[in-house]
Amino acid sequence: MEVHEELLRGQAEVWQLMFAFADSMALKSAVELRLADIMHSHGSPITLPQLASRIDSSCPDIPYLARLMRMLVRKGIFAVHQSSDGGDETLYKMTHISKWLLHDSELSLAPMILVENNQWLLEPWHYLSQCVKEGGIAFKKAHGCEIWDFASQSPQFNNLFNDAMACTAKIVMKALVSHYKDGFDSIQSLADVGGGTGGALAEIVKSYPHIKGINFDLPHVVATAPVCEGIFHVGGDMFDAIPKADAVFMKWILHDWDDEACVKILKNCRQAIPDKSGKLVLVEIVVQEDGNNIFGDMGLVFDLVMFAHTTGGKERTEQEWMKLLEQGGFHRCKIISMPALYSIIEAYPQ
């Protein structure tokens, strides 16, 4: 009997894993339909017909919406509200999860959900096993070029990607500014390498207005960056050279590259900062292989995201970060934990 139950449990778990994509597709649909935004603006629990009437459609299908909402409620993304008047009509309300789906909220993961579940970024996942068999780059197998070239050739994807990076920058910077309070006090100039459209750097300069910010990224990226007081946008290639500054900041950049490429970037960072007073500040995931924290397996999940989307990128353990930084010319470093998915890695040449 025990063997039978174990086998049955194994079958049930395989079914769950097999259709795990249904969760992310339901989540994406909720964001595309702006269901959280509708509920938020409504200001009180909302009925299904009221919800449907505010979807951007002349003829929304209410039975389809009901089925989607049933799943979203099961997953805790929304909740059912029990009416105090004893009415039979189901009312829906927000939860702590759906607050992260609001498009216009200061802190939102909606743009990240849309880009990660876009067909362009889902396609490379189908090539993981092929990469295991013969090597190569999953994204290139799917699209014929690497992700950065694809972004430079597709304005639509580039905008989606930049929006996603900007939304995560806000989340990162809120945690960083509150848990790294003295980290930027002595810095007069800061280069954000791979800074996208400047969202992260803008948050730093806002909190530390004495800093001269240099937002450094590929020319096609900074071309779409908004004007921001205290920030200079500079186009270039981090593999060639990095603008001189008191310190270099990088958020979720090195995880996009293999060790050899990272060492080259780090050596350029080392050349960009002063020998004695300069420092490097990284915001990266430090993989805990036991997954024993609130984010569970997300370090390992992001490692597979790097496998699917980047040119040899990966998430690294503390030991791997120490070794990489040493090879790049940073002989002293420390890791500062935050109540977040990522950590601060502070590194010095001496």
mmCIF file of C-alpha atoms in Angstrom:
data_model
loop_
_atom_site.group_PDB
_atom_site.id
_atom_site.type_symbol
_atom_site.label_atom_id
_atom_site.label_comp_id
_atom_site.label_asym_id
_atom_site.label_seq_id
_atom_site.Cartn_x
_atom_site.Cartn_y
_atom_site.Cartn_z
ATOM 1 C CA MET A 1 0.000 0.000 0.000
ATOM 2 C CA GLU A 2 2.819 2.426 0.872
ATOM 3 C CA VAL A 3 4.497 1.777 -2.497
ATOM 4 C CA HIS A 4 1.218 2.413 -4.302
ATOM 5 C CA GLU A 5 0.648 5.694 -2.428
ATOM 6 C CA GLU A 6 4.197 6.849 -3.130
ATOM 7 C CA LEU A 7 3.774 6.077 -6.830
ATOM 8 C CA LEU A 8 0.457 7.927 -6.898
ATOM 9 C CA ARG A 9 2.021 10.907 -5.151
ATOM 10 C CA GLY A 10 4.827 10.880 -7.725
ATOM 11 C CA GLN A 11 2.303 10.895 -10.552
ATOM 12 C CA ALA A 12 0.424 13.808 -8.977
ATOM 13 C CA GLU A 13 3.646 15.803 -8.633
ATOM 14 C CA VAL A 14 4.592 15.168 -12.259
ATOM 15 C CA TRP A 15 1.182 16.490 -13.371
ATOM 16 C CA GLN A 16 1.765 19.615 -11.271
ATOM 17 C CA LEU A 17 5.230 20.169 -12.747
ATOM 18 C CA MET A 18 4.065 19.416 -16.285
ATOM 19 C CA PHE A 19 1.451 22.148 -16.201
ATOM 20 C CA ALA A 20 3.319 24.645 -14.010
ATOM 21 C CA PHE A 21 3.283 27.001 -17.005
ATOM 22 C CA ALA A 22 -0.483 27.394 -16.504
ATOM 23 C CA ASP A 23 0.215 29.440 -13.367
ATOM 24 C CA SER A 24 2.459 31.900 -15.203
ATOM 25 C CA MET A 25 0.075 32.161 -18.155
ATOM 26 C CA ALA A 26 -2.845 32.899 -15.827
ATOM 27 C CA LEU A 27 -0.688 35.505 -14.090
ATOM 28 C CA LYS A 28 0.274 37.069 -17.435
ATOM 29 C CA SER A 29 -3.398 37.167 -18.474
ATOM 30 C CA ALA A 30 -4.298 38.966 -15.264
ATOM 31 C CA VAL A 31 -1.666 41.614 -16.016
ATOM 32 C CA GLU A 32 -2.703 41.976 -19.674
ATOM 33 C CA LEU A 33 -6.361 42.384 -18.672
ATOM 34 C CA ARG A 34 -5.348 44.837 -15.902
ATOM 35 C CA LEU A 35 -7.562 43.007 -13.422
ATOM 36 C CA ALA A 36 -5.632 44.274 -10.402
ATOM 37 C CA ASP A 37 -5.804 47.848 -11.712
ATOM 38 C CA ILE A 38 -9.567 47.573 -12.180
ATOM 39 C CA MET A 39 -10.086 46.245 -8.650
ATOM 40 C CA HIS A 40 -7.762 48.862 -7.180
ATOM 41 C CA SER A 41 -9.545 51.758 -8.884
ATOM 42 C CA HIS A 42 -12.958 50.312 -7.984
ATOM 43 C CA GLY A 43 -11.997 50.691 -4.327
ATOM 44 C CA SER A 44 -14.181 47.886 -2.939
ATOM 45 C CA PRO A 45 -14.910 44.214 -3.667
ATOM 46 C CA ILE A 46 -16.139 43.837 -7.234
ATOM 47 C CA THR A 47 -18.551 41.497 -9.011
ATOM 48 C CA LEU A 48 -17.638 39.541 -12.128
ATOM 49 C CA PRO A 49 -19.912 41.631 -14.425
ATOM 50 C CA GLN A 50 -18.433 44.847 -12.996
ATOM 51 C CA LEU A 51 -14.931 43.505 -13.579
ATOM 52 C CA ALA A 52 -15.777 42.435 -17.137
ATOM 53 C CA SER A 53 -17.367 45.793 -17.967
ATOM 54 C CA ARG A 54 -14.093 47.605 -17.284
ATOM 55 C CA ILE A 55 -11.861 45.331 -19.355
ATOM 56 C CA ASP A 56 -10.643 47.016 -22.531
ATOM 57 C CA SER A 57 -13.040 45.135 -24.825
ATOM 58 C CA SER A 58 -16.402 45.809 -26.415
ATOM 59 C CA CYS A 59 -17.590 42.248 -25.730
ATOM 60 C CA PRO A 60 -15.655 40.476 -22.942
ATOM 61 C CA ASP A 61 -16.502 36.803 -22.464
ATOM 62 C CA ILE A 62 -17.729 36.531 -18.878
ATOM 63 C CA PRO A 63 -17.660 32.692 -18.661
ATOM 64 C CA TYR A 64 -13.995 32.699 -19.752
ATOM 65 C CA LEU A 65 -13.235 35.410 -17.212
ATOM 66 C CA ALA A 66 -14.973 33.390 -14.479
ATOM 67 C CA ARG A 67 -12.754 30.384 -15.236
ATOM 68 C CA LEU A 68 -9.622 32.516 -15.171
ATOM 69 C CA MET A 69 -10.665 34.146 -11.890
ATOM 70 C CA ARG A 70 -11.332 30.741 -10.325
ATOM 71 C CA MET A 71 -7.700 29.775 -10.958
ATOM 72 C CA LEU A 72 -6.333 33.156 -9.852
ATOM 73 C CA VAL A 73 -8.279 32.864 -6.597
ATOM 74 C CA ARG A 74 -7.023 29.305 -6.061
ATOM 75 C CA LYS A 75 -3.452 30.596 -6.385
ATOM 76 C CA GLY A 76 -4.078 33.449 -3.940
ATOM 77 C CA ILE A 77 -3.578 36.179 -6.543
ATOM 78 C CA PHE A 78 -7.077 37.432 -5.836
ATOM 79 C CA ALA A 79 -9.545 36.488 -3.095
ATOM 80 C CA VAL A 80 -13.273 35.955 -2.825
ATOM 81 C CA HIS A 81 -15.059 38.414 -0.523
ATOM 82 C CA GLN A 82 -18.010 37.205 1.486
ATOM 83 C CA SER A 83 -20.835 39.748 1.215
ATOM 84 C CA SER A 84 -22.179 40.979 4.547
ATOM 85 C CA ASP A 85 -25.741 41.101 3.199
ATOM 86 C CA GLY A 86 -25.758 37.373 2.466
ATOM 87 C CA GLY A 87 -26.070 37.845 -1.287
ATOM 88 C CA ASP A 88 -25.246 34.976 -3.639
ATOM 89 C CA GLU A 89 -23.149 36.982 -6.095
ATOM 90 C CA THR A 90 -19.389 36.386 -5.863
ATOM 91 C CA LEU A 91 -17.264 39.412 -5.055
ATOM 92 C CA TYR A 92 -13.512 39.605 -5.719
ATOM 93 C CA LYS A 93 -10.829 41.580 -3.923
ATOM 94 C CA MET A 94 -7.077 42.233 -3.970
ATOM 95 C CA THR A 95 -4.453 40.280 -2.009
ATOM 96 C CA HIS A 96 -0.815 40.894 -1.027
ATOM 97 C CA ILE A 97 0.136 39.232 -4.345
ATOM 98 C CA SER A 98 -2.103 41.237 -6.668
ATOM 99 C CA LYS A 99 -0.700 44.502 -5.303
ATOM 100 C CA TRP A 100 2.462 43.657 -7.270
ATOM 101 C CA LEU A 101 0.459 43.493 -10.523
ATOM 102 C CA LEU A 102 -0.569 47.161 -10.613
ATOM 103 C CA HIS A 103 0.776 48.906 -13.725
ATOM 104 C CA ASP A 104 1.125 52.395 -12.287
ATOM 105 C CA SER A 105 2.272 51.484 -8.797
ATOM 106 C CA GLU A 106 5.667 52.727 -7.608
ATOM 107 C CA LEU A 107 6.622 49.110 -6.924
ATOM 108 C CA SER A 108 5.283 46.699 -9.528
ATOM 109 C CA LEU A 109 6.356 43.469 -11.215
ATOM 110 C CA ALA A 110 3.837 43.805 -14.048
ATOM 111 C CA PRO A 111 6.435 44.739 -16.733
ATOM 112 C CA MET A 112 8.674 41.846 -15.631
ATOM 113 C CA ILE A 113 5.757 39.412 -15.883
ATOM 114 C CA LEU A 114 4.982 40.610 -19.404
ATOM 115 C CA VAL A 115 8.536 40.311 -20.713
ATOM 116 C CA GLU A 116 9.439 36.997 -19.069
ATOM 117 C CA ASN A 117 6.248 35.383 -20.348
ATOM 118 C CA ASN A 118 6.516 36.903 -23.804
ATOM 119 C CA GLN A 119 6.863 34.404 -26.671
ATOM 120 C CA TRP A 120 10.323 35.778 -27.498
ATOM 121 C CA LEU A 121 11.688 34.814 -24.082
ATOM 122 C CA LEU A 122 9.687 31.594 -23.754
ATOM 123 C CA GLU A 123 10.952 30.115 -27.016
ATOM 124 C CA PRO A 124 14.572 29.556 -25.849
ATOM 125 C CA TRP A 125 13.371 27.347 -22.982
ATOM 126 C CA HIS A 126 12.539 24.693 -25.583
ATOM 127 C CA TYR A 127 16.251 24.371 -26.390
ATOM 128 C CA LEU A 128 17.698 23.593 -22.942
ATOM 129 C CA SER A 129 18.007 19.853 -23.566
ATOM 130 C CA GLN A 130 19.558 20.499 -26.980
ATOM 131 C CA CYS A 131 22.143 22.758 -25.314
ATOM 132 C CA VAL A 132 22.943 19.983 -22.825
ATOM 133 C CA LYS A 133 23.523 17.559 -25.709
ATOM 134 C CA GLU A 134 25.601 19.781 -27.972
ATOM 135 C CA GLY A 135 26.394 23.041 -26.161
ATOM 136 C CA GLY A 136 25.551 26.432 -27.610
ATOM 137 C CA ILE A 137 23.271 29.284 -26.614
ATOM 138 C CA ALA A 138 19.556 28.608 -26.163
ATOM 139 C CA PHE A 139 18.453 32.108 -27.188
ATOM 140 C CA LYS A 140 20.564 31.967 -30.351
ATOM 141 C CA LYS A 141 19.185 28.553 -31.267
ATOM 142 C CA ALA A 142 15.663 29.980 -30.944
ATOM 143 C CA HIS A 143 16.169 33.331 -32.670
ATOM 144 C CA GLY A 144 19.374 33.111 -34.712
ATOM 145 C CA CYS A 145 21.174 35.771 -32.650
ATOM 146 C CA GLU A 146 22.018 36.584 -29.050
ATOM 147 C CA ILE A 147 19.622 38.517 -26.829
ATOM 148 C CA TRP A 148 21.463 41.871 -26.959
ATOM 149 C CA ASP A 149 21.573 41.810 -30.766
ATOM 150 C CA PHE A 150 17.891 40.843 -30.815
ATOM 151 C CA ALA A 151 17.063 43.820 -28.581
ATOM 152 C CA SER A 152 18.990 46.213 -30.834
ATOM 153 C CA GLN A 153 17.055 44.942 -33.865
ATOM 154 C CA SER A 154 13.583 44.905 -32.291
ATOM 155 C CA PRO A 155 12.356 48.201 -30.789
ATOM 156 C CA GLN A 156 9.263 46.445 -29.401
ATOM 157 C CA PHE A 157 11.305 43.873 -27.490
ATOM 158 C CA ASN A 158 13.828 46.514 -26.465
ATOM 159 C CA ASN A 159 11.059 48.630 -24.916
ATOM 160 C CA LEU A 160 9.518 45.628 -23.138
ATOM 161 C CA PHE A 161 12.917 44.622 -21.780
ATOM 162 C CA ASN A 162 13.820 48.149 -20.673
ATOM 163 C CA ASP A 163 10.451 48.537 -18.900
ATOM 164 C CA ALA A 164 11.067 45.267 -17.060
ATOM 165 C CA MET A 165 14.544 46.349 -16.002
ATOM 166 C CA ALA A 166 13.197 49.719 -14.863
ATOM 167 C CA CYS A 167 10.518 48.116 -12.679
ATOM 168 C CA THR A 168 13.014 45.779 -11.020
ATOM 169 C CA ALA A 169 15.394 48.730 -10.567
ATOM 170 C CA LYS A 170 12.791 50.489 -8.413
ATOM 171 C CA ILE A 171 12.354 47.398 -6.238
ATOM 172 C CA VAL A 172 16.104 46.876 -5.952
ATOM 173 C CA MET A 173 16.808 50.511 -5.172
ATOM 174 C CA LYS A 174 14.168 50.771 -2.450
ATOM 175 C CA ALA A 175 15.868 47.901 -0.624
ATOM 176 C CA LEU A 176 19.372 49.140 -1.424
ATOM 177 C CA VAL A 177 18.869 52.733 -0.259
ATOM 178 C CA SER A 178 17.307 51.587 3.012
ATOM 179 C CA HIS A 179 19.947 48.917 3.790
ATOM 180 C CA TYR A 180 23.100 50.539 2.370
ATOM 181 C CA LYS A 181 22.635 53.955 3.939
ATOM 182 C CA ASP A 182 26.297 54.924 4.298
ATOM 183 C CA GLY A 183 27.507 53.142 1.212
ATOM 184 C CA PHE A 184 27.494 56.136 -1.118
ATOM 185 C CA ASP A 185 28.312 58.936 1.340
ATOM 186 C CA SER A 186 31.956 59.400 0.319
ATOM 187 C CA ILE A 187 31.402 58.943 -3.432
ATOM 188 C CA GLN A 188 31.433 62.015 -5.676
ATOM 189 C CA SER A 189 30.963 60.221 -9.000
ATOM 190 C CA LEU A 190 29.263 56.894 -9.690
ATOM 191 C CA ALA A 191 29.143 54.956 -12.966
ATOM 192 C CA ASP A 192 26.159 52.615 -13.341
ATOM 193 C CA VAL A 193 27.437 50.040 -15.822
ATOM 194 C CA GLY A 194 24.604 48.439 -17.768
ATOM 195 C CA GLY A 195 22.299 51.011 -16.205
ATOM 196 C CA GLY A 196 19.608 50.747 -18.883
ATOM 197 C CA THR A 197 17.537 53.903 -19.071
ATOM 198 C CA GLY A 198 18.922 55.193 -15.758
ATOM 199 C CA GLY A 199 16.155 54.188 -13.338
ATOM 200 C CA ALA A 200 18.439 52.725 -10.662
ATOM 201 C CA LEU A 201 20.937 55.564 -10.844
ATOM 202 C CA ALA A 202 18.133 58.131 -10.590
ATOM 203 C CA GLU A 203 17.101 56.608 -7.249
ATOM 204 C CA ILE A 204 20.670 56.808 -5.954
ATOM 205 C CA VAL A 205 21.158 60.415 -7.065
ATOM 206 C CA LYS A 206 17.798 61.342 -5.547
ATOM 207 C CA SER A 207 18.967 60.033 -2.161
ATOM 208 C CA TYR A 208 22.538 61.309 -2.594
ATOM 209 C CA PRO A 209 22.250 64.551 -4.621
ATOM 210 C CA HIS A 210 25.974 65.288 -4.223
ATOM 211 C CA ILE A 211 26.776 62.374 -6.580
ATOM 212 C CA LYS A 212 27.500 62.930 -10.262
ATOM 213 C CA GLY A 213 25.801 59.972 -11.951
ATOM 214 C CA ILE A 214 27.072 58.377 -15.153
ATOM 215 C CA ASN A 215 24.550 56.032 -16.750
ATOM 216 C CA PHE A 216 26.532 53.756 -19.055
ATOM 217 C CA ASP A 217 24.972 51.277 -21.472
ATOM 218 C CA LEU A 218 24.858 50.330 -25.141
ATOM 219 C CA PRO A 219 24.067 53.242 -27.483
ATOM 220 C CA HIS A 220 20.620 51.917 -28.524
ATOM 221 C CA VAL A 221 19.674 51.604 -24.834
ATOM 222 C CA VAL A 222 20.731 55.056 -23.637
ATOM 223 C CA ALA A 223 19.126 56.533 -26.764
ATOM 224 C CA THR A 224 15.735 55.940 -25.105
ATOM 225 C CA ALA A 225 16.813 57.175 -21.642
ATOM 226 C CA PRO A 226 14.944 60.195 -20.249
ATOM 227 C CA VAL A 227 16.717 63.376 -19.186
ATOM 228 C CA CYS A 228 17.382 63.288 -15.438
ATOM 229 C CA GLU A 229 19.029 65.951 -13.298
ATOM 230 C CA GLY A 230 22.432 64.894 -12.030
ATOM 231 C CA ILE A 231 22.823 62.070 -14.542
ATOM 232 C CA PHE A 232 24.873 61.932 -17.748
ATOM 233 C CA HIS A 233 23.948 59.183 -20.216
ATOM 234 C CA VAL A 234 26.951 57.663 -21.956
ATOM 235 C CA GLY A 235 26.784 55.074 -24.732
ATOM 236 C CA GLY A 236 29.516 52.492 -25.088
ATOM 237 C CA ASP A 237 30.599 48.886 -24.556
ATOM 238 C CA MET A 238 31.671 47.637 -21.125
ATOM 239 C CA PHE A 239 33.965 45.112 -22.802
ATOM 240 C CA ASP A 240 36.009 47.975 -24.264
ATOM 241 C CA ALA A 241 36.168 50.539 -21.465
ATOM 242 C CA ILE A 242 34.125 51.991 -18.605
ATOM 243 C CA PRO A 243 33.885 55.714 -17.765
ATOM 244 C CA LYS A 244 36.151 56.879 -14.936
ATOM 245 C CA ALA A 245 34.401 57.356 -11.576
ATOM 246 C CA ASP A 246 34.973 57.082 -7.823
ATOM 247 C CA ALA A 247 32.910 53.914 -7.807
ATOM 248 C CA VAL A 248 31.212 51.534 -10.221
ATOM 249 C CA PHE A 249 27.711 50.164 -9.620
ATOM 250 C CA MET A 250 26.241 47.146 -11.428
ATOM 251 C CA LYS A 251 22.791 45.655 -10.867
ATOM 252 C CA TRP A 252 22.094 42.229 -12.339
ATOM 253 C CA ILE A 253 24.805 42.567 -15.004
ATOM 254 C CA LEU A 254 27.488 39.988 -14.276
ATOM 255 C CA HIS A 255 24.951 37.180 -14.002
ATOM 256 C CA ASP A 256 24.337 37.646 -17.739
ATOM 257 C CA TRP A 257 27.867 36.492 -18.628
ATOM 258 C CA ASP A 258 30.217 33.535 -18.256
ATOM 259 C CA ASP A 259 33.275 33.705 -16.009
ATOM 260 C CA GLU A 260 35.687 34.729 -18.763
ATOM 261 C CA ALA A 261 33.497 37.653 -19.860
ATOM 262 C CA CYS A 262 32.904 38.690 -16.230
ATOM 263 C CA VAL A 263 36.642 38.838 -15.524
ATOM 264 C CA LYS A 264 37.075 41.120 -18.552
ATOM 265 C CA ILE A 265 34.274 43.423 -17.332
ATOM 266 C CA LEU A 266 35.684 43.425 -13.799
ATOM 267 C CA LYS A 267 39.165 44.327 -15.031
ATOM 268 C CA ASN A 268 37.641 47.284 -16.906
ATOM 269 C CA CYS A 269 35.828 48.285 -13.701
ATOM 270 C CA ARG A 270 39.140 48.066 -11.882
ATOM 271 C CA GLN A 271 40.697 50.428 -14.440
ATOM 272 C CA ALA A 272 37.830 52.901 -14.089
ATOM 273 C CA ILE A 273 38.152 53.553 -10.355
ATOM 274 C CA PRO A 274 40.935 54.992 -8.146
ATOM 275 C CA ASP A 275 43.526 52.531 -6.818
ATOM 276 C CA LYS A 276 43.036 53.249 -3.121
ATOM 277 C CA SER A 277 39.631 54.837 -2.583
ATOM 278 C CA GLY A 278 37.651 53.261 -5.416
ATOM 279 C CA LYS A 279 35.097 50.516 -4.946
ATOM 280 C CA LEU A 280 32.703 48.288 -6.819
ATOM 281 C CA VAL A 281 29.111 47.789 -5.699
ATOM 282 C CA LEU A 282 27.239 44.824 -7.160
ATOM 283 C CA VAL A 283 23.607 43.871 -6.672
ATOM 284 C CA GLU A 284 23.337 40.194 -7.516
ATOM 285 C CA ILE A 285 21.774 36.951 -6.370
ATOM 286 C CA VAL A 286 24.010 34.897 -4.101
ATOM 287 C CA VAL A 287 22.758 31.346 -4.551
ATOM 288 C CA GLN A 288 21.855 29.448 -1.386
ATOM 289 C CA GLU A 289 21.732 25.889 -2.645
ATOM 290 C CA ASP A 290 19.467 24.745 0.179
ATOM 291 C CA GLY A 291 16.941 27.466 -0.772
ATOM 292 C CA ASN A 292 16.198 27.989 2.894
ATOM 293 C CA ASN A 293 14.706 31.492 2.804
ATOM 294 C CA ILE A 294 11.482 33.252 1.850
ATOM 295 C CA PHE A 295 12.407 33.177 -1.863
ATOM 296 C CA GLY A 296 12.923 29.410 -1.850
ATOM 297 C CA ASP A 297 14.293 28.072 -5.126
ATOM 298 C CA MET A 298 14.371 31.425 -6.939
ATOM 299 C CA GLY A 299 18.185 31.526 -7.034
ATOM 300 C CA LEU A 300 18.196 28.233 -8.937
ATOM 301 C CA VAL A 301 15.246 29.337 -11.072
ATOM 302 C CA PHE A 302 17.089 32.500 -12.094
ATOM 303 C CA ASP A 303 20.116 30.362 -12.902
ATOM 304 C CA LEU A 304 17.979 28.531 -15.477
ATOM 305 C CA VAL A 305 16.679 31.891 -16.737
ATOM 306 C CA MET A 306 20.313 32.799 -17.414
ATOM 307 C CA PHE A 307 20.780 29.450 -19.154
ATOM 308 C CA ALA A 308 17.789 30.142 -21.412
ATOM 309 C CA HIS A 309 18.364 33.807 -22.193
ATOM 310 C CA THR A 310 22.017 34.740 -21.950
ATOM 311 C CA THR A 311 25.415 34.014 -23.444
ATOM 312 C CA GLY A 312 26.763 31.721 -20.742
ATOM 313 C CA GLY A 313 25.313 33.689 -17.842
ATOM 314 C CA LYS A 314 24.652 32.061 -14.473
ATOM 315 C CA GLU A 315 23.838 32.775 -10.853
ATOM 316 C CA ARG A 316 26.720 32.190 -8.438
ATOM 317 C CA THR A 317 27.345 31.020 -4.895
ATOM 318 C CA GLU A 318 29.346 33.110 -2.405
ATOM 319 C CA GLN A 319 32.490 31.096 -3.136
ATOM 320 C CA GLU A 320 32.069 31.589 -6.870
ATOM 321 C CA TRP A 321 31.666 35.357 -6.426
ATOM 322 C CA MET A 322 34.804 35.573 -4.286
ATOM 323 C CA LYS A 323 36.876 33.705 -6.874
ATOM 324 C CA LEU A 324 35.527 35.783 -9.773
ATOM 325 C CA LEU A 325 36.201 39.102 -8.047
ATOM 326 C CA GLU A 326 39.744 38.054 -7.156
ATOM 327 C CA GLN A 327 40.430 37.217 -10.803
ATOM 328 C CA GLY A 328 39.030 40.597 -11.825
ATOM 329 C CA GLY A 329 41.394 42.522 -9.559
ATOM 330 C CA PHE A 330 39.223 42.989 -6.470
ATOM 331 C CA HIS A 331 41.081 41.401 -3.584
ATOM 332 C CA ARG A 332 38.805 42.404 -0.717
ATOM 333 C CA CYS A 333 35.040 42.085 -0.630
ATOM 334 C CA LYS A 334 32.062 41.473 1.590
ATOM 335 C CA ILE A 335 28.456 40.433 1.083
ATOM 336 C CA ILE A 336 25.686 42.475 2.661
ATOM 337 C CA SER A 337 22.361 40.667 2.939
ATOM 338 C CA MET A 338 19.054 42.435 2.369
ATOM 339 C CA PRO A 339 15.439 41.319 2.859
ATOM 340 C CA ALA A 340 15.303 40.729 -0.879
ATOM 341 C CA LEU A 341 16.042 38.185 -3.592
ATOM 342 C CA TYR A 342 19.469 39.739 -4.126
ATOM 343 C CA SER A 343 22.419 40.862 -2.005
ATOM 344 C CA ILE A 344 24.920 43.713 -2.089
ATOM 345 C CA ILE A 345 28.483 42.675 -2.896
ATOM 346 C CA GLU A 346 30.996 45.392 -2.008
ATOM 347 C CA ALA A 347 34.484 44.937 -3.489
ATOM 348 C CA TYR A 348 37.765 46.873 -3.283
ATOM 349 C CA PRO A 349 41.015 46.729 -5.274
ATOM 350 C CA GLN A 350 43.093 46.625 -2.067
#
